[in-house]
Amino acid sequence: MSANHTISKKVHNLCNLSTLNDMFIYYLCRRKTNVNMTMKRITDAEFGGERPLFASHDLCLERVTIHAGESALKECSGIEAIECRFEGKYPFWHVDGFTVKNCLFTEGARAALWYSKNLKMSDTQVDAPKMFREMDGIELVNVRIPDAQETLWHCRNVVIKNVEVSNADYLFMHSDNIQIENYRQQGNYSFQYCNNVTIRNAVIDSKDAFWNTENVTVYDSELSGEYLGWHSHNLRLVNCRISGTQPLCYAHNLVMENCTMAKDCDLAFEYSSLHAHVNGMITSVKNPRTGSIIADGYGEIILDSNIKDPADCEIKVSDSNTCVSA
């Protein structure tokens, strides 16, 4: 049969489809069939050693165990892992496009996901530290990471929802474009050197959080820990509860809207430029550089000879004409 005859027959078959809708359904069915034909599937299997599935593409793993070894799925693409168990180191390095569902990463699977992009992970337990490094495009939903040391470093375009992390020192170092919702964290020095972050409905227990950040907004959250937000730029806190000594010092363009500050929030705002509206008392304010502060009252206001220019911050009491300036 000639090539021209084959093409004519295909065109004739398509022309017999009665409507454009039929043509669209025909296209989808063919496309779906082709995808299913190219996706290889491995179920109820075990692998170990070094690089057992190196350079695999369009591969679905179901109930697969990766035992001790290294780099099981290095240099792969189009990977799905469902109800799998990962015990070996570095399983997902240099991977483009992968989905992880209902899986377990044991303590031995440290540094599991590095130098990769386009990950969707859901309903998964991660017991290994040093996860997610130098990645672009991460979506985590219903994930628990009880040992999140040095996790999510140098990552971009991250979406997190219903995630809980513990022992999370130095979480999110040097990461950008992060969206977080319904989140609970215990661990210090988090979100340092991050840019373009939005957080909603979170409980974050972390000293030295949000240092040297730029364009971070936190809504409806509890932020607990000393030295919050030092050297930050454009940090915005909305409907948040703050606790911990010496918060929000050396901040640039800090905004606080409808926030509360616990009794241990002493010596706040030193050398900061800010516009803050706080509900309730502030234990003490020290040498804010410029801007305005409104609160229901102040335990102590310290404006001494060490204040820095322009030294014109207005400190006001809510529903009162009382104003203190340097």
Short mmCIF file of N, CA, C and O in Angstrom, two decimals, residues 184-290:
data_model
loop_
_atom_site.label_atom_id
_atom_site.label_comp_id
_atom_site.label_asym_id
_atom_site.label_seq_id
_atom_site.Cartn_x
_atom_site.Cartn_y
_atom_site.Cartn_z
N ARG A 184 2.60 23.65 59.74
CA ARG A 184 3.09 23.64 61.11
C ARG A 184 4.58 23.29 61.08
O ARG A 184 4.99 22.31 60.45
N GLN A 185 5.36 24.11 61.81
CA GLN A 185 6.82 23.95 61.76
C GLN A 185 7.44 24.11 63.14
O GLN A 185 7.10 25.02 63.90
N GLN A 186 8.40 23.23 63.46
CA GLN A 186 9.27 23.40 64.61
C GLN A 186 10.71 23.26 64.12
O GLN A 186 11.11 22.21 63.60
N GLY A 187 11.48 24.32 64.28
CA GLY A 187 12.87 24.31 63.82
C GLY A 187 13.37 25.72 63.65
O GLY A 187 12.62 26.61 63.24
N ASN A 188 14.63 25.95 63.96
CA ASN A 188 15.19 27.30 64.00
C ASN A 188 15.85 27.72 62.68
O ASN A 188 16.14 26.89 61.82
N TYR A 189 16.08 29.05 62.59
CA TYR A 189 16.81 29.66 61.46
C TYR A 189 16.11 29.40 60.12
O TYR A 189 16.75 29.20 59.09
N SER A 190 14.80 29.43 60.13
CA SER A 190 14.05 29.09 58.91
C SER A 190 13.81 30.32 58.04
O SER A 190 13.79 31.45 58.51
N PHE A 191 13.62 30.06 56.76
CA PHE A 191 13.30 31.07 55.75
C PHE A 191 14.37 32.16 55.66
O PHE A 191 14.06 33.30 55.30
N GLN A 192 15.59 31.86 55.92
CA GLN A 192 16.63 32.88 55.80
C GLN A 192 17.03 33.05 54.33
O GLN A 192 17.15 32.10 53.58
N TYR A 193 17.18 34.31 53.93
CA TYR A 193 17.55 34.68 52.57
C TYR A 193 16.51 34.21 51.54
O TYR A 193 16.86 33.89 50.39
N CYS A 194 15.23 34.20 51.90
CA CYS A 194 14.17 33.83 50.97
C CYS A 194 13.55 35.08 50.34
O CYS A 194 13.52 36.15 50.95
N ASN A 195 13.01 34.91 49.13
CA ASN A 195 12.35 36.00 48.42
C ASN A 195 10.97 35.55 47.95
O ASN A 195 10.79 34.39 47.54
N ASN A 196 10.02 36.47 47.99
CA ASN A 196 8.69 36.26 47.42
C ASN A 196 8.00 35.04 48.05
O ASN A 196 7.82 33.99 47.42
N VAL A 197 7.61 35.22 49.30
CA VAL A 197 6.99 34.14 50.08
C VAL A 197 5.64 34.61 50.59
O VAL A 197 5.51 35.72 51.10
N THR A 198 4.62 33.75 50.48
CA THR A 198 3.30 34.01 51.07
C THR A 198 2.93 32.81 51.94
O THR A 198 2.97 31.67 51.48
N ILE A 199 2.57 33.09 53.19
CA ILE A 199 2.24 32.04 54.15
C ILE A 199 0.87 32.35 54.75
O ILE A 199 0.61 33.48 55.17
N ARG A 200 0.01 31.32 54.83
CA ARG A 200 -1.33 31.48 55.38
C ARG A 200 -1.61 30.35 56.38
O ARG A 200 -1.31 29.19 56.11
N ASN A 201 -2.21 30.73 57.50
CA ASN A 201 -2.66 29.74 58.49
C ASN A 201 -1.54 28.80 58.89
O ASN A 201 -1.59 27.58 58.70
N ALA A 202 -0.50 29.38 59.49
CA ALA A 202 0.66 28.59 59.88
C ALA A 202 0.95 28.77 61.37
O ALA A 202 0.59 29.78 61.98
N VAL A 203 1.61 27.76 61.93
CA VAL A 203 2.17 27.85 63.27
C VAL A 203 3.66 27.57 63.11
O VAL A 203 4.06 26.46 62.78
N ILE A 204 4.48 28.60 63.33
CA ILE A 204 5.92 28.50 63.09
C ILE A 204 6.66 28.78 64.39
O ILE A 204 6.58 29.89 64.93
N ASP A 205 7.35 27.78 64.89
CA ASP A 205 8.15 27.89 66.11
C ASP A 205 9.61 27.88 65.68
O ASP A 205 10.19 26.83 65.42
N SER A 206 10.21 29.07 65.59
CA SER A 206 11.55 29.17 65.01
C SER A 206 12.23 30.45 65.46
O SER A 206 11.73 31.54 65.19
N LYS A 207 13.36 30.34 66.12
CA LYS A 207 14.13 31.55 66.38
C LYS A 207 14.90 31.92 65.12
O LYS A 207 15.19 31.08 64.26
N ASP A 208 15.21 33.20 65.02
CA ASP A 208 15.94 33.72 63.86
C ASP A 208 15.25 33.41 62.54
O ASP A 208 15.89 33.14 61.53
N ALA A 209 13.93 33.45 62.54
CA ALA A 209 13.18 33.21 61.30
C ALA A 209 13.11 34.48 60.45
O ALA A 209 13.10 35.59 60.96
N PHE A 210 13.07 34.28 59.14
CA PHE A 210 12.88 35.36 58.16
C PHE A 210 14.01 36.39 58.19
O PHE A 210 13.78 37.57 57.92
N TRP A 211 15.21 35.99 58.48
CA TRP A 211 16.35 36.92 58.41
C TRP A 211 16.74 37.14 56.94
O TRP A 211 16.79 36.20 56.13
N ASN A 212 17.05 38.39 56.62
CA ASN A 212 17.53 38.74 55.29
C ASN A 212 16.58 38.29 54.18
O ASN A 212 17.01 37.90 53.10
N THR A 213 15.28 38.34 54.47
CA THR A 213 14.29 37.99 53.45
C THR A 213 13.84 39.23 52.70
O THR A 213 14.07 40.36 53.13
N GLU A 214 13.16 39.01 51.58
CA GLU A 214 12.60 40.11 50.81
C GLU A 214 11.23 39.71 50.28
O GLU A 214 11.07 38.62 49.72
N ASN A 215 10.26 40.58 50.49
CA ASN A 215 8.90 40.39 49.99
C ASN A 215 8.25 39.12 50.56
O ASN A 215 7.86 38.21 49.83
N VAL A 216 8.14 39.08 51.87
CA VAL A 216 7.46 37.99 52.57
C VAL A 216 6.19 38.53 53.21
O VAL A 216 6.22 39.57 53.88
N THR A 217 5.06 37.81 53.01
CA THR A 217 3.79 38.17 53.64
C THR A 217 3.25 36.96 54.40
O THR A 217 3.20 35.86 53.85
N VAL A 218 2.86 37.18 55.65
CA VAL A 218 2.33 36.11 56.49
C VAL A 218 0.95 36.52 56.98
O VAL A 218 0.79 37.59 57.59
N TYR A 219 -0.05 35.67 56.74
CA TYR A 219 -1.43 35.93 57.14
C TYR A 219 -1.87 34.93 58.22
O TYR A 219 -1.56 33.74 58.14
N ASP A 220 -2.61 35.41 59.20
CA ASP A 220 -3.38 34.55 60.11
C ASP A 220 -2.54 33.43 60.71
O ASP A 220 -2.93 32.26 60.70
N SER A 221 -1.39 33.80 61.27
CA SER A 221 -0.44 32.79 61.72
C SER A 221 0.12 33.12 63.10
O SER A 221 0.03 34.26 63.57
N GLU A 222 0.73 32.11 63.74
CA GLU A 222 1.44 32.27 64.99
C GLU A 222 2.94 32.12 64.73
O GLU A 222 3.38 31.11 64.19
N LEU A 223 3.69 33.15 65.11
CA LEU A 223 5.14 33.16 64.91
C LEU A 223 5.81 33.25 66.27
O LEU A 223 5.72 34.28 66.95
N SER A 224 6.45 32.18 66.66
CA SER A 224 7.03 32.09 67.99
C SER A 224 8.53 31.86 67.88
O SER A 224 8.98 30.93 67.19
N GLY A 225 9.31 32.72 68.56
CA GLY A 225 10.76 32.55 68.55
C GLY A 225 11.46 33.89 68.61
O GLY A 225 11.01 34.88 68.04
N GLU A 226 12.60 33.91 69.28
CA GLU A 226 13.33 35.16 69.45
C GLU A 226 13.97 35.63 68.16
O GLU A 226 14.21 34.86 67.23
N TYR A 227 14.19 36.95 68.11
CA TYR A 227 14.90 37.60 67.00
C TYR A 227 14.21 37.39 65.65
O TYR A 227 14.84 37.09 64.64
N LEU A 228 12.92 37.55 65.62
CA LEU A 228 12.14 37.37 64.40
C LEU A 228 12.43 38.47 63.38
O LEU A 228 12.41 39.66 63.71
N GLY A 229 12.66 38.10 62.15
CA GLY A 229 12.64 39.02 61.03
C GLY A 229 13.72 40.08 60.98
O GLY A 229 13.53 41.12 60.35
N TRP A 230 14.88 39.83 61.59
CA TRP A 230 15.95 40.82 61.53
C TRP A 230 16.48 40.96 60.10
O TRP A 230 16.58 40.01 59.33
N HIS A 231 16.80 42.20 59.73
CA HIS A 231 17.40 42.52 58.43
C HIS A 231 16.49 42.13 57.26
O HIS A 231 16.95 41.93 56.14
N SER A 232 15.21 42.04 57.50
CA SER A 232 14.25 41.71 56.44
C SER A 232 13.89 42.97 55.65
O SER A 232 13.99 44.10 56.15
N HIS A 233 13.44 42.76 54.42
CA HIS A 233 12.98 43.84 53.55
C HIS A 233 11.55 43.52 53.11
O HIS A 233 11.29 42.45 52.57
N ASN A 234 10.64 44.46 53.34
CA ASN A 234 9.24 44.32 52.91
C ASN A 234 8.58 43.09 53.54
O ASN A 234 7.86 42.34 52.86
N LEU A 235 8.78 42.89 54.82
CA LEU A 235 8.07 41.85 55.56
C LEU A 235 6.72 42.41 55.99
O LEU A 235 6.64 43.48 56.60
N ARG A 236 5.66 41.67 55.68
CA ARG A 236 4.30 42.11 56.02
C ARG A 236 3.63 41.01 56.84
O ARG A 236 3.56 39.85 56.41
N LEU A 237 3.12 41.38 58.02
CA LEU A 237 2.45 40.46 58.92
C LEU A 237 1.01 40.92 59.11
O LEU A 237 0.78 42.05 59.55
N VAL A 238 0.04 40.04 58.82
CA VAL A 238 -1.37 40.40 58.86
C VAL A 238 -2.11 39.41 59.76
O VAL A 238 -2.05 38.19 59.53
N ASN A 239 -2.78 39.91 60.78
CA ASN A 239 -3.54 39.07 61.72
C ASN A 239 -2.66 37.98 62.33
O ASN A 239 -3.07 36.81 62.42
N CYS A 240 -1.48 38.35 62.76
CA CYS A 240 -0.55 37.37 63.31
C CYS A 240 -0.33 37.60 64.81
O CYS A 240 -0.44 38.73 65.30
N ARG A 241 0.02 36.53 65.50
CA ARG A 241 0.40 36.59 66.90
C ARG A 241 1.90 36.36 66.99
O ARG A 241 2.41 35.33 66.54
N ILE A 242 2.61 37.33 67.59
CA ILE A 242 4.07 37.29 67.66
C ILE A 242 4.50 37.04 69.10
O ILE A 242 3.96 37.64 70.04
N SER A 243 5.50 36.17 69.29
CA SER A 243 6.09 36.00 70.61
C SER A 243 7.58 35.76 70.47
O SER A 243 8.06 35.27 69.44
N GLY A 244 8.34 36.17 71.51
CA GLY A 244 9.78 36.02 71.50
C GLY A 244 10.49 37.35 71.65
O GLY A 244 10.04 38.38 71.15
N THR A 245 11.62 37.34 72.35
CA THR A 245 12.34 38.57 72.64
C THR A 245 12.95 39.22 71.40
O THR A 245 13.28 38.55 70.43
N GLN A 246 13.06 40.54 71.46
CA GLN A 246 13.72 41.37 70.45
C GLN A 246 13.27 41.05 69.02
O GLN A 246 14.06 40.74 68.15
N PRO A 247 11.97 41.15 68.77
CA PRO A 247 11.48 40.87 67.43
C PRO A 247 11.64 42.06 66.49
O PRO A 247 11.60 43.22 66.91
N LEU A 248 11.84 41.75 65.21
CA LEU A 248 11.65 42.71 64.12
C LEU A 248 12.57 43.91 64.25
O LEU A 248 12.16 45.06 64.11
N CYS A 249 13.84 43.64 64.48
CA CYS A 249 14.85 44.69 64.52
C CYS A 249 15.61 44.75 63.20
O CYS A 249 15.69 43.76 62.47
N TYR A 250 16.15 45.92 62.89
CA TYR A 250 16.88 46.14 61.64
C TYR A 250 16.03 45.80 60.41
O TYR A 250 16.57 45.45 59.35
N ALA A 251 14.72 45.88 60.54
CA ALA A 251 13.82 45.57 59.42
C ALA A 251 13.62 46.81 58.56
O ALA A 251 13.58 47.94 59.06
N HIS A 252 13.48 46.58 57.27
CA HIS A 252 13.27 47.67 56.31
C HIS A 252 11.86 47.55 55.73
O HIS A 252 11.49 46.51 55.18
N ASN A 253 11.08 48.62 55.88
CA ASN A 253 9.72 48.66 55.34
C ASN A 253 8.85 47.54 55.92
O ASN A 253 8.10 46.88 55.20
N LEU A 254 8.94 47.34 57.19
CA LEU A 254 8.10 46.38 57.89
C LEU A 254 6.67 46.91 57.98
O LEU A 254 6.45 48.08 58.30
N VAL A 255 5.68 46.02 57.74
CA VAL A 255 4.27 46.36 57.90
C VAL A 255 3.62 45.32 58.80
O VAL A 255 3.76 44.12 58.57
N MET A 256 2.90 45.81 59.81
CA MET A 256 2.12 44.93 60.68
C MET A 256 0.69 45.43 60.71
O MET A 256 0.44 46.60 61.01
N GLU A 257 -0.27 44.54 60.42
CA GLU A 257 -1.68 44.89 60.38
C GLU A 257 -2.46 43.98 61.32
O GLU A 257 -2.45 42.76 61.16
N ASN A 258 -3.11 44.58 62.32
CA ASN A 258 -4.00 43.83 63.20
C ASN A 258 -3.29 42.65 63.87
O ASN A 258 -3.83 41.55 63.95
N CYS A 259 -2.10 42.87 64.36
CA CYS A 259 -1.31 41.82 65.01
C CYS A 259 -1.35 41.98 66.53
O CYS A 259 -1.70 43.03 67.06
N THR A 260 -0.95 40.93 67.24
CA THR A 260 -0.77 40.99 68.69
C THR A 260 0.64 40.53 69.02
O THR A 260 1.24 39.72 68.30
N MET A 261 1.16 41.07 70.15
CA MET A 261 2.51 40.74 70.57
C MET A 261 2.47 40.26 72.02
O MET A 261 1.93 40.94 72.90
N ALA A 262 3.06 39.09 72.28
CA ALA A 262 3.05 38.51 73.62
C ALA A 262 3.93 39.32 74.57
O ALA A 262 4.72 40.17 74.15
N LYS A 263 3.81 39.03 75.87
CA LYS A 263 4.55 39.79 76.88
C LYS A 263 6.07 39.67 76.72
O LYS A 263 6.82 40.56 77.13
N ASP A 264 6.54 38.57 76.14
CA ASP A 264 8.00 38.40 76.00
C ASP A 264 8.56 39.13 74.79
O ASP A 264 9.76 39.05 74.51
N CYS A 265 7.73 39.88 74.08
CA CYS A 265 8.21 40.67 72.93
C CYS A 265 8.79 42.00 73.41
O CYS A 265 8.22 43.08 73.19
N ASP A 266 9.91 41.93 74.07
CA ASP A 266 10.54 43.16 74.57
C ASP A 266 11.59 43.66 73.59
O ASP A 266 12.06 42.95 72.71
N LEU A 267 11.94 44.94 73.75
CA LEU A 267 12.98 45.57 72.93
C LEU A 267 12.71 45.40 71.43
O LEU A 267 13.61 45.11 70.64
N ALA A 268 11.47 45.64 71.07
CA ALA A 268 11.05 45.43 69.68
C ALA A 268 11.45 46.60 68.79
O ALA A 268 11.58 47.75 69.23
N PHE A 269 11.65 46.30 67.51
CA PHE A 269 11.74 47.29 66.42
C PHE A 269 13.03 48.12 66.42
O PHE A 269 13.08 49.17 65.77
N GLU A 270 14.07 47.71 67.10
CA GLU A 270 15.28 48.52 67.14
C GLU A 270 15.84 48.73 65.73
O GLU A 270 16.08 47.78 64.98
N TYR A 271 16.04 49.99 65.39
CA TYR A 271 16.62 50.42 64.11
C TYR A 271 15.81 49.95 62.89
O TYR A 271 16.36 49.74 61.81
N SER A 272 14.50 49.81 63.05
CA SER A 272 13.64 49.40 61.95
C SER A 272 12.89 50.59 61.37
O SER A 272 12.61 51.58 62.05
N SER A 273 12.56 50.48 60.09
CA SER A 273 11.59 51.38 59.48
C SER A 273 10.30 50.59 59.30
O SER A 273 10.32 49.48 58.76
N LEU A 274 9.18 51.16 59.78
CA LEU A 274 7.98 50.33 59.86
C LEU A 274 6.71 51.15 59.94
O LEU A 274 6.74 52.33 60.28
N HIS A 275 5.61 50.46 59.64
CA HIS A 275 4.26 50.94 59.93
C HIS A 275 3.55 49.76 60.58
O HIS A 275 3.23 48.78 59.91
N ALA A 276 3.31 49.87 61.89
CA ALA A 276 2.78 48.76 62.66
C ALA A 276 1.51 49.17 63.40
O ALA A 276 1.48 50.21 64.05
N HIS A 277 0.47 48.33 63.27
CA HIS A 277 -0.76 48.50 64.04
C HIS A 277 -0.93 47.24 64.88
O HIS A 277 -1.24 46.17 64.35
N VAL A 278 -0.74 47.38 66.19
CA VAL A 278 -0.74 46.25 67.11
C VAL A 278 -1.94 46.34 68.04
O VAL A 278 -2.17 47.40 68.65
N ASN A 279 -2.68 45.26 68.16
CA ASN A 279 -3.78 45.19 69.11
C ASN A 279 -3.23 44.75 70.47
O ASN A 279 -2.56 43.72 70.56
N GLY A 280 -3.52 45.52 71.50
CA GLY A 280 -3.01 45.20 72.82
C GLY A 280 -1.74 45.96 73.15
O GLY A 280 -1.32 46.88 72.43
N MET A 281 -1.11 45.54 74.24
CA MET A 281 0.11 46.20 74.73
C MET A 281 1.35 45.68 74.02
O MET A 281 1.40 44.54 73.56
N ILE A 282 2.37 46.53 73.98
CA ILE A 282 3.72 46.12 73.59
C ILE A 282 4.61 46.31 74.81
O ILE A 282 4.65 47.40 75.39
N THR A 283 5.33 45.26 75.18
CA THR A 283 6.13 45.31 76.41
C THR A 283 7.16 46.42 76.37
O THR A 283 7.27 47.23 77.30
N SER A 284 7.94 46.48 75.29
CA SER A 284 8.88 47.60 75.16
C SER A 284 9.28 47.79 73.71
O SER A 284 9.38 46.84 72.93
N VAL A 285 9.48 49.03 73.36
CA VAL A 285 9.92 49.44 72.03
C VAL A 285 11.25 50.18 72.20
O VAL A 285 11.38 51.04 73.08
N LYS A 286 12.23 49.86 71.34
CA LYS A 286 13.53 50.49 71.48
C LYS A 286 14.01 51.08 70.15
O LYS A 286 14.18 50.36 69.17
N ASN A 287 14.21 52.37 70.13
CA ASN A 287 14.88 53.09 69.06
C ASN A 287 14.45 52.69 67.65
O ASN A 287 15.29 52.38 66.79
N PRO A 288 13.14 52.70 67.35
CA PRO A 288 12.75 52.50 65.95
C PRO A 288 13.25 53.68 65.12
O PRO A 288 13.25 54.83 65.58
N ARG A 289 13.67 53.43 63.91
CA ARG A 289 14.35 54.46 63.12
C ARG A 289 13.38 55.44 62.47
O ARG A 289 13.56 56.64 62.54
N THR A 290 12.32 54.89 61.84
CA THR A 290 11.37 55.78 61.17
C THR A 290 10.07 55.04 60.91
O THR A 290 10.02 53.82 60.96
#
